[in-house]
Amino acid sequence: MARTALVKIKPRRYKKGDIVTVSSVIMHPMHTGLAKDKKTGKIIPAHYITDIEVYYGDEKVTWMKVFPSVSANPFTSFKLKVTKAAPLKIVWKDNKGEVTEKVVKIKV
Amino acid sequence: MNRRNFLKVAGVTASVVAVSPVAFKQSVEAQPKKKTFEEALKEVTGGKPVKESSKVKLIAPAIAENGAVVPVKISVDHPMEPDNYVKGIHIFAKENADPRTISVYLTPANGEAFFSTRIRLAKTMNVVAVAELSDGTFLKAEKPVKVTIGGCG
Amino acid sequence: MKFKNLLISGILSGFLFVSLSNADEAGQAISPEDWALYEEGINPGEVFAEETGGALFEKPMGAKNISCASCHTKNGEVEERVATAAAYYPKYDKDAKRIINLEQRIQICQSKYQGVKPFSLKSQENTALTTYLFYLAAGTKINVDTTSPEAKKAYDYGVYLFRLKRGKRYLSCQVCHEFAAGKVLRMQWLKPLGFEYNGIKGTTAADHWPAFRMTKNKVQTLQQRFQGCQKQAGQKKLPLGSPEMVALELYVKSLSNGAELKTPGLRR
């Protein structure tokens, strides 16, 4: 089951050779597995994003190892040098095996 | 003035300060330490030396608005050429149960060594950014971040 | 009696702020530069507004199987009247025959026009739809009516409630947001809720609610935030949608008349 995710590229208009900022948010609770549910008193099981991978065309250009200390609804932002027209794909994986993908087209 | 009334009111006031930290503790702080910072750092560096460097710019609030969401921004003043680039940026929250928060692995395709994210801090502590270079060396920057108990809610 | 009340709240207020500006943290709170770091990223509230709220806006419901969009979109765009509505509520509603807020108007649309049981004011669904409408209205100047007979009644009632001291700590909204404005309470600034009060710059609170609350990890509406304040102040929470809450919301929002909506906001 994919989660809601948003990918933004800044600036909106760019040309070949420019370096753009790629920001994204995925809606995810990032439960550490250490906190208790206030109502039931039971530990909320760990449920958090563990890996993020970024593909520019076929090439894996950036990847991340994510730990539960990242805030809920993980926000990440990195730079990308625009070299070709190709899809930019971000893949989020969590410890329960849920995978979410979001693709934006880099157009030059 | 009714003395009993005043004391009752004063007693409640004093407890206002006491109540919130406990509530905050439960949700974020009260975790047993799983890993020391040194252990967490070793996972990344394999024991290699890490040098403090002004080339690593770590931006984080001096006083965080809350411990659940602390923005952290890192840029490394270093080329991103095929044979000479920043291949990793690792962010540590020194006093968290597991000091590792996120490690991002970069390639020359990124163009610039930059990364921004939001992390959780269990309490006031230092945040450490470690840049891993393609030649195997490690550079770091460290910054204290104050985490508030929390104002009104 | 009145003097005694003033004395108690005066001493209480003194107590609160002396005991809370303790140790080495007296008077410290987040700087504007550091707060800017929060605003640099993506606000999860926006994702909630667009994806969750937007999806509900387009979801067909009820026996007639119509969505909000069925009535309220023209040429693929939400009609301006609805896309800017958030700037004008709370206001008098002809169907309800009283002053209501946007959350309640959504309920009326649901029951009267879609023919379904409306989402409760506590529900994330109602909050999502409300947030979506506030998101569409971002940039519109707040303009809450305070002069027509019904609105004036609600406005005056709102002022009265804002200044009413109640609860175990004998506090009113006014104590923190006017008398103590400019002070720091447990490393958080206390600010007036409009443009300014007594020379202290306000937050124009109503221009950034509903907001995504980082410590609650969800979007809350202004009335839901009031409930949080009430709880923290040791007061019994007023029910969402009650005449009291609507009056308070009308008054507080009117303090920001003229400010552009910057919704959804981002708050601790």
XYZ file of C-alpha atoms in Angstrom:
529
model
C 0.000 0.000 0.000
C 1.671 3.175 -1.137
C 1.676 6.243 1.045
C 1.025 9.843 0.108
C 4.251 11.498 -0.944
C 5.099 14.812 -2.558
C 8.200 15.702 -4.580
C 9.090 19.313 -5.382
C 11.801 20.631 -7.665
C 13.166 24.131 -7.241
C 13.408 26.209 -9.287
C 10.428 25.212 -11.466
C 12.233 26.333 -14.613
C 15.754 25.017 -15.226
C 18.054 24.126 -18.097
C 20.776 21.577 -18.769
C 23.753 22.121 -16.488
C 21.714 23.736 -13.685
C 21.746 22.313 -10.182
C 18.236 21.991 -8.783
C 16.990 21.209 -5.273
C 14.820 18.118 -4.961
C 12.649 18.098 -1.817
C 10.176 15.479 -0.733
C 7.830 14.530 2.068
C 6.260 11.135 2.637
C 3.385 10.903 5.128
C 4.601 8.283 7.610
C 4.268 8.130 11.433
C 7.859 6.935 12.033
C 6.999 5.017 15.196
C 10.233 4.308 17.036
C 8.903 1.247 18.847
C 9.830 2.885 22.150
C 6.799 5.081 22.849
C 3.593 3.990 24.558
C 0.081 4.623 23.326
C -1.320 7.146 25.817
C -4.758 5.532 25.807
C -3.898 1.822 26.019
C -0.541 1.999 27.769
C 0.845 -0.491 25.260
C 4.045 0.047 23.270
C 3.343 1.218 19.730
C 5.228 -1.225 17.478
C 8.162 0.132 15.478
C 7.074 1.311 12.048
C 9.458 3.575 10.224
C 11.071 4.284 6.857
C 14.412 2.482 6.588
C 15.600 3.293 3.063
C 15.155 5.938 0.414
C 16.540 5.522 -3.100
C 16.712 8.073 -5.889
C 16.982 7.102 -9.535
C 17.713 9.579 -12.333
C 16.815 7.596 -15.423
C 18.412 4.201 -14.810
C 21.164 5.465 -12.525
C 20.871 5.297 -8.729
C 22.214 8.741 -7.863
C 21.424 9.084 -4.171
C 20.345 6.733 -1.421
C 19.711 7.041 2.299
C 19.743 4.846 5.366
C 16.971 6.167 7.578
C 16.665 5.635 11.345
C 13.617 6.240 13.601
C 15.086 9.496 14.908
C 13.999 11.159 11.692
C 10.832 13.201 12.309
C 7.417 11.867 11.326
C 6.483 12.599 7.719
C 10.155 12.427 6.697
C 11.345 15.469 4.806
C 14.542 15.177 2.752
C 16.175 17.615 0.372
C 19.245 17.172 -1.822
C 20.724 18.665 -5.000
C 20.716 17.246 -8.511
C 22.692 18.330 -11.571
C 20.387 18.428 -14.593
C 22.172 16.522 -17.375
C 19.360 14.846 -19.349
C 15.636 14.566 -19.812
C 14.701 11.543 -17.748
C 12.321 10.499 -15.003
C 13.462 11.149 -11.446
C 12.138 8.345 -9.239
C 12.159 8.314 -5.445
C 11.483 5.017 -3.651
C 10.708 4.830 0.074
C 10.838 1.504 1.937
C 9.828 0.885 5.541
C 10.554 -1.849 8.090
C 7.241 -3.583 7.335
C 8.123 -3.937 3.674
C 5.792 -1.200 2.449
C 7.113 0.511 -0.663
C 6.102 3.901 -2.054
C 7.324 5.374 -5.330
C 6.983 8.834 -6.795
C 8.197 9.908 -10.223
C 8.694 13.431 -11.579
C 9.934 14.130 -15.084
C 13.104 16.166 -15.500
C 12.470 18.017 -18.747
C 15.255 19.689 -20.762
C -8.267 37.571 50.904
C -9.187 33.964 51.457
C -5.909 32.231 52.394
C -7.148 28.751 51.500
C -8.154 29.914 48.067
C -4.766 31.521 47.442
C -2.812 28.413 48.433
C -4.977 26.197 46.266
C -4.341 28.491 43.326
C -0.610 28.721 44.034
C -0.348 24.948 44.362
C -1.884 24.448 40.966
C 0.449 27.039 39.442
C 3.520 25.248 40.738
C 2.295 22.010 39.232
C 1.920 23.633 35.816
C 5.710 23.559 35.487
C 5.929 20.000 36.758
C 3.189 18.408 34.653
C 4.446 19.118 31.175
C 8.009 17.742 31.437
C 6.620 14.388 32.577
C 4.194 14.256 29.690
C 6.977 15.196 27.276
C 9.279 12.586 28.841
C 6.815 9.812 28.167
C 6.410 10.529 24.524
C 9.992 11.205 23.462
C 12.585 11.117 26.204
C 12.210 8.029 28.401
C 14.192 5.673 26.210
C 17.043 3.475 27.382
C 20.322 4.293 25.608
C 20.765 1.697 22.889
C 24.060 2.903 21.538
C 26.680 5.417 22.588
C 27.666 8.164 20.207
C 31.121 6.601 19.861
C 29.566 3.263 18.844
C 27.272 4.966 16.353
C 30.164 6.951 14.898
C 32.244 3.786 14.550
C 29.451 2.165 12.512
C 30.069 4.857 9.934
C 33.817 5.484 10.156
C 35.055 2.034 11.096
C 37.229 3.711 13.708
C 39.019 6.032 11.266
C 39.849 9.524 12.559
C 37.305 12.313 12.084
C 38.627 15.863 11.723
C 36.694 18.975 12.712
C 36.459 21.132 9.551
C 34.970 24.499 8.679
C 34.218 23.053 5.225
C 31.293 21.248 6.808
C 28.536 23.777 7.409
C 25.919 22.535 9.842
C 22.839 24.707 10.233
C 20.311 23.933 12.963
C 18.309 26.168 15.301
C 20.059 27.286 18.481
C 16.710 26.811 20.234
C 14.420 24.288 18.571
C 10.712 25.059 18.513
C 10.057 21.497 19.728
C 11.915 18.195 19.998
C 9.749 16.312 17.510
C 10.801 18.346 14.476
C 14.255 19.926 14.328
C 15.407 21.159 10.904
C 19.033 20.325 10.057
C 20.812 21.568 6.940
C 24.327 20.556 5.865
C 26.512 21.697 3.020
C 30.093 20.628 2.418
C 32.512 22.919 0.619
C 34.095 20.209 -1.532
C 34.032 19.247 -5.231
C 31.687 16.615 -6.614
C 33.972 15.331 -9.381
C 34.032 11.696 -10.505
C 37.278 10.959 -8.648
C 36.894 13.432 -5.827
C 33.516 13.898 -4.186
C 31.558 13.774 -0.935
C 30.170 10.281 -0.864
C 28.255 10.442 2.383
C 26.730 12.829 4.905
C 25.882 11.307 8.272
C 23.835 13.077 10.926
C 24.084 12.156 14.606
C 21.972 13.205 17.582
C 24.474 12.560 20.362
C 22.109 11.881 23.279
C 19.339 10.026 21.467
C 18.834 6.318 22.286
C 20.351 5.574 18.888
C 22.482 8.566 17.914
C 22.203 7.707 14.218
C 19.428 9.626 12.500
C 20.123 9.439 8.782
C 22.974 8.747 6.384
C 22.737 10.013 2.827
C 25.012 8.599 0.143
C 25.780 10.972 -2.704
C 27.336 10.656 -6.151
C 28.846 13.246 -8.527
C 25.404 13.349 -10.199
C 24.202 15.459 -7.254
C 26.403 18.346 -8.323
C 26.639 19.736 -4.789
C 27.217 18.185 -1.379
C 24.055 19.325 0.337
C 21.393 17.679 2.472
C 18.501 18.932 4.558
C 16.092 17.036 6.760
C 14.155 17.153 10.053
C 15.107 15.025 13.025
C 13.869 14.253 16.520
C 15.877 15.279 19.552
C 14.928 13.726 22.892
C 16.356 16.706 24.789
C 18.945 19.444 24.540
C 22.046 17.936 22.921
C 24.699 18.336 20.275
C 24.036 17.448 16.659
C 27.029 16.172 14.672
C 27.372 16.169 10.884
C 30.051 13.891 9.426
C 31.066 14.172 5.773
C 32.593 11.063 4.210
C 34.900 11.794 1.268
C 35.627 9.523 -1.668
C 39.269 9.287 -0.570
C 38.151 7.637 2.669
C 38.636 10.604 4.993
C 36.006 11.989 7.383
C 35.277 15.626 8.312
C 32.820 16.874 10.917
C 30.978 19.832 12.407
C 29.100 19.909 15.699
C 26.393 22.223 17.059
C 24.412 22.382 20.318
C 20.630 22.553 19.953
C 18.406 23.521 22.883
C 15.138 21.641 23.018
C 12.340 23.327 24.923
C 10.205 21.554 27.487
C 7.307 23.084 25.649
C 5.282 26.201 26.226
C 1.556 26.159 26.216
C 0.694 22.943 24.381
C -15.158 40.717 45.128
C -13.858 42.246 41.927
C -10.758 43.576 43.709
C -10.084 40.162 45.189
C -10.317 38.574 41.725
C -7.932 41.117 40.307
C -5.536 40.574 43.171
C -5.610 36.804 42.774
C -5.068 36.880 39.065
C -2.382 39.497 39.512
C -0.515 37.382 42.041
C -1.189 34.276 39.988
C 0.131 35.891 36.855
C 3.194 37.072 38.738
C 3.687 33.580 40.136
C 3.317 31.955 36.747
C 5.871 34.103 35.058
C 8.375 34.284 37.897
C 8.311 30.539 38.347
C 8.548 29.937 34.629
C 11.379 32.292 33.764
C 13.676 30.087 35.820
C 17.359 29.240 35.803
C 19.425 30.172 32.775
C 16.576 30.049 30.302
C 14.865 33.276 31.302
C 13.534 35.169 28.314
C 14.962 32.817 25.653
C 12.866 31.596 22.767
C 13.387 30.696 19.112
C 14.838 33.439 16.919
C 13.178 34.522 13.644
C 16.175 33.187 11.654
C 15.853 29.763 13.227
C 12.089 29.734 12.714
C 12.763 30.407 9.016
C 14.486 26.996 8.874
C 11.136 25.389 9.667
C 9.420 27.255 6.875
C 12.055 26.173 4.310
C 10.861 22.602 4.071
C 7.614 21.113 2.809
C 4.717 21.577 5.240
C 2.992 18.215 5.804
C -0.184 20.255 6.259
C -0.066 21.112 2.551
C 0.156 17.442 1.634
C -2.800 16.778 3.973
C -4.795 19.613 2.404
C -4.142 18.637 -1.207
C -4.183 14.878 -0.999
C -6.577 14.064 1.858
C -8.786 17.147 1.689
C -8.730 17.351 -2.086
C -9.649 13.679 -2.427
C -12.638 14.077 -0.096
C -13.728 17.178 -2.002
C -13.918 15.067 -5.133
C -15.434 11.964 -3.555
C -19.037 11.250 -4.594
C -21.280 10.566 -1.617
C -24.867 9.877 -0.669
C -27.899 8.646 -2.609
C -27.340 11.204 -5.379
C -23.664 10.192 -5.532
C -22.428 13.749 -5.751
C -19.217 15.264 -4.465
C -18.421 18.791 -3.315
C -16.735 19.167 -6.697
C -19.937 18.252 -8.577
C -21.543 21.519 -7.447
C -18.534 23.676 -6.813
C -16.217 23.315 -9.797
C -16.404 25.172 -13.120
C -14.112 24.242 -16.009
C -12.025 22.005 -13.776
C -11.396 24.774 -11.192
C -13.111 25.229 -7.844
C -15.463 28.227 -8.227
C -14.088 31.405 -6.713
C -16.895 31.837 -4.196
C -16.002 28.524 -2.564
C -12.252 28.770 -3.161
C -12.124 32.016 -1.151
C -14.920 31.250 1.356
C -12.477 30.474 4.177
C -11.588 34.174 4.484
C -15.139 35.174 5.438
C -16.148 32.641 8.078
C -17.453 32.641 10.821
C -20.501 34.379 9.460
C -24.294 34.342 9.400
C -25.678 31.375 7.465
C -29.173 31.369 5.981
C -29.596 27.605 6.262
C -28.463 27.458 9.895
C -30.111 30.803 10.788
C -27.180 31.695 13.037
C -23.463 32.467 12.946
C -21.432 29.378 12.073
C -17.888 28.626 10.977
C -16.614 26.922 7.824
C -16.445 23.472 9.444
C -20.158 23.742 10.244
C -21.043 25.008 6.778
C -19.372 21.908 5.326
C -21.634 19.824 7.574
C -24.725 21.633 6.291
C -23.676 21.079 2.677
C -23.212 17.391 3.448
C -26.549 16.840 5.152
C -28.680 19.176 3.094
C -27.230 18.797 -0.404
C -25.338 15.501 -0.434
C -27.916 13.846 1.825
C -25.346 12.144 4.040
C -24.591 12.130 7.754
C -21.954 14.851 8.002
C -18.415 14.191 9.258
C -18.195 15.236 12.906
C -16.357 18.423 13.841
C -13.802 16.250 15.658
C -13.116 14.077 12.616
C -10.011 14.227 10.480
C -12.346 14.189 7.442
C -14.027 17.443 8.371
C -10.624 18.912 9.249
C -9.220 17.746 5.903
C -12.032 19.357 3.914
C -11.746 22.541 5.969
C -7.974 22.611 5.491
C -8.399 22.063 1.749
C -10.698 25.094 1.505
C -8.310 27.213 3.573
C -5.474 26.008 1.327
C -7.389 27.101 -1.770
C -8.061 30.461 -0.153
C -4.388 31.159 0.674
C -3.607 34.721 -0.402
C -7.163 35.994 0.184
C -7.495 38.792 2.744
C -9.416 37.835 5.870
C -12.670 39.770 6.069
C -14.941 38.638 8.878
C -18.123 40.652 9.298
C -18.464 42.183 12.761
C -21.104 44.859 12.140
C -24.366 43.246 11.017
C -26.707 42.624 13.988
C -26.031 38.876 14.351
C -22.297 39.268 13.781
C -22.051 42.125 16.276
C -23.775 39.970 18.925
C -21.313 37.141 18.332
C -18.374 39.563 18.270
C -19.342 41.078 21.626
C -19.855 37.626 23.106
C -16.436 36.646 21.743
C -14.787 39.632 23.419
C -16.511 38.755 26.685
C -15.318 35.128 26.496
C -11.792 36.176 25.545
C -11.607 38.240 28.743
C -13.475 35.823 30.987
C -11.318 34.329 33.733
C -12.299 30.767 34.493
C -10.954 27.373 35.413
C -8.682 26.220 38.201
C -5.903 28.654 37.306
C -8.338 31.554 36.923
C -6.909 32.524 33.552
C -8.460 34.119 30.511
C -7.192 34.220 26.911
C -6.495 37.890 27.617
C -4.067 37.192 30.479
C -1.549 35.459 28.202
C -2.338 37.095 24.877
C -2.620 40.704 26.044
C -1.435 41.289 29.634
C 1.554 38.946 29.360
C 2.198 39.480 25.646
C 5.905 39.914 24.906
C 6.951 37.629 27.764
C 8.331 34.099 27.399
C 6.436 31.159 28.888
C 8.559 27.984 29.053
C 10.704 29.101 26.099
C 7.724 30.023 23.944
C 6.794 33.578 23.066
C 3.427 34.846 24.277
C 2.057 37.081 21.574
C -1.106 39.078 20.865
C -3.384 37.305 18.414
C -4.044 40.224 16.079
C -1.640 42.687 14.461
C -0.409 44.232 17.687
C -1.314 45.065 21.263
C 0.277 47.756 23.368
C 3.121 48.114 20.894
C 3.900 44.402 20.898
C 3.753 42.772 17.478
C 1.060 40.109 17.202
C 0.989 36.864 15.245
C -2.246 37.506 13.275
C -3.098 34.001 14.468
C -6.124 33.469 12.251
C -4.069 33.816 9.068
C -2.189 30.559 9.701
C -4.851 28.249 11.077
C -5.674 25.421 10.309
C -2.037 24.515 10.898
C 0.028 21.351 10.953
C 1.090 20.899 14.549
C 4.513 19.265 14.806
C 4.029 18.036 18.373
C 0.643 16.477 17.537
C 1.692 15.310 14.076
C -1.608 16.437 12.575
C -3.464 19.439 11.257
C -5.742 21.222 13.700
C -8.389 23.865 13.105
C -8.485 27.104 15.079
C -11.257 25.884 17.398
C -9.378 22.633 17.993
C -6.362 24.764 18.928
C -8.541 26.759 21.327
C -9.418 23.483 23.040
C -5.706 22.756 23.442
C -5.192 26.205 24.984
C -8.149 25.672 27.298
C -6.786 22.337 28.460
C -3.337 23.799 29.135
C -4.895 26.727 30.991
C -6.738 24.338 33.278
C -10.152 25.198 31.860
C -12.971 22.895 30.886
C -12.895 22.566 27.086
C -15.696 24.298 25.219
C -17.374 22.027 22.634
C -16.428 22.483 18.977
C -19.113 24.393 17.113
C -20.776 25.700 20.279
C -22.022 29.325 20.200
C -19.171 30.139 22.597
C -16.444 28.702 20.374
C -17.923 30.280 17.262
C -18.060 33.653 19.019
C -14.435 33.290 20.146
C -13.366 32.270 16.656
C -15.206 35.217 15.110
C -13.559 37.656 17.508
C -10.048 36.204 17.192
C -10.312 35.996 13.409
C -11.599 39.571 13.169
C -8.379 40.700 14.898
C -6.626 39.639 11.687
C -9.041 41.291 9.265
C -6.952 42.490 6.336
C -4.224 39.886 6.749
C -3.752 37.438 3.880
C -4.437 33.800 4.609
C -1.234 31.768 4.723
C -2.854 28.421 5.226
C -2.231 25.694 6.128
C 0.279 26.956 8.674
C 3.083 25.147 10.486
C 3.204 25.247 14.277
C 4.930 23.422 17.120
